[in-house]
Amino acid sequence: MASLTVGASAGAAEEAPMPSLDHLMYTDYEAVYEPAEDTYLLMDALAIDAPRLRSLRPSLSLEVGPGTGVVTACLSALLARGDGSGDGSG
């Protein structure tokens, strides 16, 4: 999983993992929202707030929308980094 450098102006201490979209085909984007600027903005915010989110020890996350799930995958990886389970890649 590649990472996206985010939050430099806000002083974020980590990078948001950028989930691979290689499995999607061009025609898939007719049915789902293709990641755009707002997607990456939300991933930036999650990376900045990752330490606080980890401290809350969430057990459930819900992403509502017709997208690719890239935000949920990013959040999952960010949260996994703090629990000693590895690099959050799976």
PDB file of C-alpha atoms in Angstrom:
ATOM      1  CA  MET A   1       0.000   0.000   0.000  1.00  0.00           C
ATOM      2  CA  ALA A   2       1.459   3.326  -1.020  1.00  0.00           C
ATOM      3  CA  SER A   3       1.092   6.374   1.149  1.00  0.00           C
ATOM      4  CA  LEU A   4      -0.041   9.878   0.491  1.00  0.00           C
ATOM      5  CA  THR A   5       1.875  12.641   2.243  1.00  0.00           C
ATOM      6  CA  VAL A   6      -0.747  14.779   3.881  1.00  0.00           C
ATOM      7  CA  GLY A   7      -1.217  17.533   6.372  1.00  0.00           C
ATOM      8  CA  ALA A   8       2.207  19.138   5.928  1.00  0.00           C
ATOM      9  CA  SER A   9       0.810  22.604   6.531  1.00  0.00           C
ATOM     10  CA  ALA A  10      -1.068  21.413   9.610  1.00  0.00           C
ATOM     11  CA  GLY A  11       1.937  19.553  11.018  1.00  0.00           C
ATOM     12  CA  ALA A  12       0.590  16.014  10.661  1.00  0.00           C
ATOM     13  CA  ALA A  13       3.053  13.516  12.032  1.00  0.00           C
ATOM     14  CA  GLU A  14       2.119  10.675   9.711  1.00  0.00           C
ATOM     15  CA  GLU A  15       1.075   9.808   6.222  1.00  0.00           C
ATOM     16  CA  ALA A  16      -2.330   8.576   5.180  1.00  0.00           C
ATOM     17  CA  PRO A  17      -2.041   5.174   3.524  1.00  0.00           C
ATOM     18  CA  MET A  18      -3.257   5.308  -0.057  1.00  0.00           C
ATOM     19  CA  PRO A  19      -5.134   2.096  -0.788  1.00  0.00           C
ATOM     20  CA  SER A  20      -4.587   0.612  -4.220  1.00  0.00           C
ATOM     21  CA  LEU A  21      -7.313   1.151  -6.761  1.00  0.00           C
ATOM     22  CA  ASP A  22      -5.624  -1.109  -9.312  1.00  0.00           C
ATOM     23  CA  HIS A  23      -8.433  -3.653  -9.115  1.00  0.00           C
ATOM     24  CA  LEU A  24     -10.988  -1.150 -10.447  1.00  0.00           C
ATOM     25  CA  MET A  25     -11.756  -1.059 -14.122  1.00  0.00           C
ATOM     26  CA  TYR A  26     -12.680   2.039 -16.090  1.00  0.00           C
ATOM     27  CA  THR A  27     -16.314   0.919 -16.257  1.00  0.00           C
ATOM     28  CA  ASP A  28     -16.475   0.631 -12.454  1.00  0.00           C
ATOM     29  CA  TYR A  29     -16.395   4.415 -12.231  1.00  0.00           C
ATOM     30  CA  GLU A  30     -19.812   4.542 -13.884  1.00  0.00           C
ATOM     31  CA  ALA A  31     -21.271   3.111 -10.657  1.00  0.00           C
ATOM     32  CA  VAL A  32     -19.006   4.526  -7.938  1.00  0.00           C
ATOM     33  CA  TYR A  33     -17.693   7.938  -6.982  1.00  0.00           C
ATOM     34  CA  GLU A  34     -14.103   8.217  -8.172  1.00  0.00           C
ATOM     35  CA  PRO A  35     -11.762   9.531  -5.472  1.00  0.00           C
ATOM     36  CA  ALA A  36     -11.328  13.280  -5.927  1.00  0.00           C
ATOM     37  CA  GLU A  37     -10.055  16.280  -3.975  1.00  0.00           C
ATOM     38  CA  ASP A  38     -12.658  15.916  -1.233  1.00  0.00           C
ATOM     39  CA  THR A  39     -11.636  12.281  -0.733  1.00  0.00           C
ATOM     40  CA  TYR A  40      -8.011  13.256  -0.179  1.00  0.00           C
ATOM     41  CA  LEU A  41      -9.039  16.148   2.073  1.00  0.00           C
ATOM     42  CA  LEU A  42     -10.947  13.725   4.299  1.00  0.00           C
ATOM     43  CA  MET A  43      -7.965  11.338   4.320  1.00  0.00           C
ATOM     44  CA  ASP A  44      -5.746  14.298   5.341  1.00  0.00           C
ATOM     45  CA  ALA A  45      -8.072  15.062   8.238  1.00  0.00           C
ATOM     46  CA  LEU A  46      -8.077  11.429   9.363  1.00  0.00           C
ATOM     47  CA  ALA A  47      -4.265  11.311   9.300  1.00  0.00           C
ATOM     48  CA  ILE A  48      -4.042  14.492  11.362  1.00  0.00           C
ATOM     49  CA  ASP A  49      -6.562  13.155  13.894  1.00  0.00           C
ATOM     50  CA  ALA A  50      -5.218   9.584  13.892  1.00  0.00           C
ATOM     51  CA  PRO A  51      -3.655   9.743  17.385  1.00  0.00           C
ATOM     52  CA  ARG A  52      -6.921  11.004  18.899  1.00  0.00           C
ATOM     53  CA  LEU A  53      -8.983   8.486  16.949  1.00  0.00           C
ATOM     54  CA  ARG A  54      -6.730   5.660  18.185  1.00  0.00           C
ATOM     55  CA  SER A  55      -7.126   6.869  21.779  1.00  0.00           C
ATOM     56  CA  LEU A  56     -10.896   6.440  21.428  1.00  0.00           C
ATOM     57  CA  ARG A  57     -10.376   2.779  20.445  1.00  0.00           C
ATOM     58  CA  PRO A  58     -13.313   2.711  18.000  1.00  0.00           C
ATOM     59  CA  SER A  59     -14.839  -0.650  17.216  1.00  0.00           C
ATOM     60  CA  LEU A  60     -17.052   0.503  14.360  1.00  0.00           C
ATOM     61  CA  SER A  61     -16.745   2.851  11.415  1.00  0.00           C
ATOM     62  CA  LEU A  62     -19.373   3.645   8.811  1.00  0.00           C
ATOM     63  CA  GLU A  63     -18.694   5.291   5.476  1.00  0.00           C
ATOM     64  CA  VAL A  64     -21.878   6.202   3.664  1.00  0.00           C
ATOM     65  CA  GLY A  65     -21.786   6.833  -0.053  1.00  0.00           C
ATOM     66  CA  PRO A  66     -21.419   5.255  -3.461  1.00  0.00           C
ATOM     67  CA  GLY A  67     -17.627   5.398  -3.452  1.00  0.00           C
ATOM     68  CA  THR A  68     -14.734   3.009  -3.739  1.00  0.00           C
ATOM     69  CA  GLY A  69     -14.233   2.588   0.019  1.00  0.00           C
ATOM     70  CA  VAL A  70     -10.818   4.244  -0.130  1.00  0.00           C
ATOM     71  CA  VAL A  71     -11.569   6.396   2.943  1.00  0.00           C
ATOM     72  CA  THR A  72     -12.573   3.370   5.017  1.00  0.00           C
ATOM     73  CA  ALA A  73      -9.471   1.487   3.907  1.00  0.00           C
ATOM     74  CA  CYS A  74      -7.332   4.491   4.843  1.00  0.00           C
ATOM     75  CA  LEU A  75      -8.971   4.775   8.268  1.00  0.00           C
ATOM     76  CA  SER A  76      -8.538   1.057   8.902  1.00  0.00           C
ATOM     77  CA  ALA A  77      -4.837   1.261   8.091  1.00  0.00           C
ATOM     78  CA  LEU A  78      -4.332   4.378  10.230  1.00  0.00           C
ATOM     79  CA  LEU A  79      -6.026   2.762  13.225  1.00  0.00           C
ATOM     80  CA  ALA A  80      -4.116  -0.505  12.802  1.00  0.00           C
ATOM     81  CA  ARG A  81      -0.803   1.369  13.049  1.00  0.00           C
ATOM     82  CA  GLY A  82      -1.490   2.109  16.677  1.00  0.00           C
ATOM     83  CA  ASP A  83      -2.490  -1.348  17.903  1.00  0.00           C
ATOM     84  CA  GLY A  84       0.761  -3.202  17.355  1.00  0.00           C
ATOM     85  CA  SER A  85      -0.711  -5.348  14.591  1.00  0.00           C
ATOM     86  CA  GLY A  86       1.762  -4.230  11.963  1.00  0.00           C
ATOM     87  CA  ASP A  87       1.791  -1.611   9.283  1.00  0.00           C
ATOM     88  CA  GLY A  88      -1.959  -1.491   8.766  1.00  0.00           C
ATOM     89  CA  SER A  89      -1.787  -3.030   5.309  1.00  0.00           C
ATOM     90  CA  GLY A  90      -4.277  -5.730   5.877  1.00  0.00           C
TER      91      GLY A  90
END
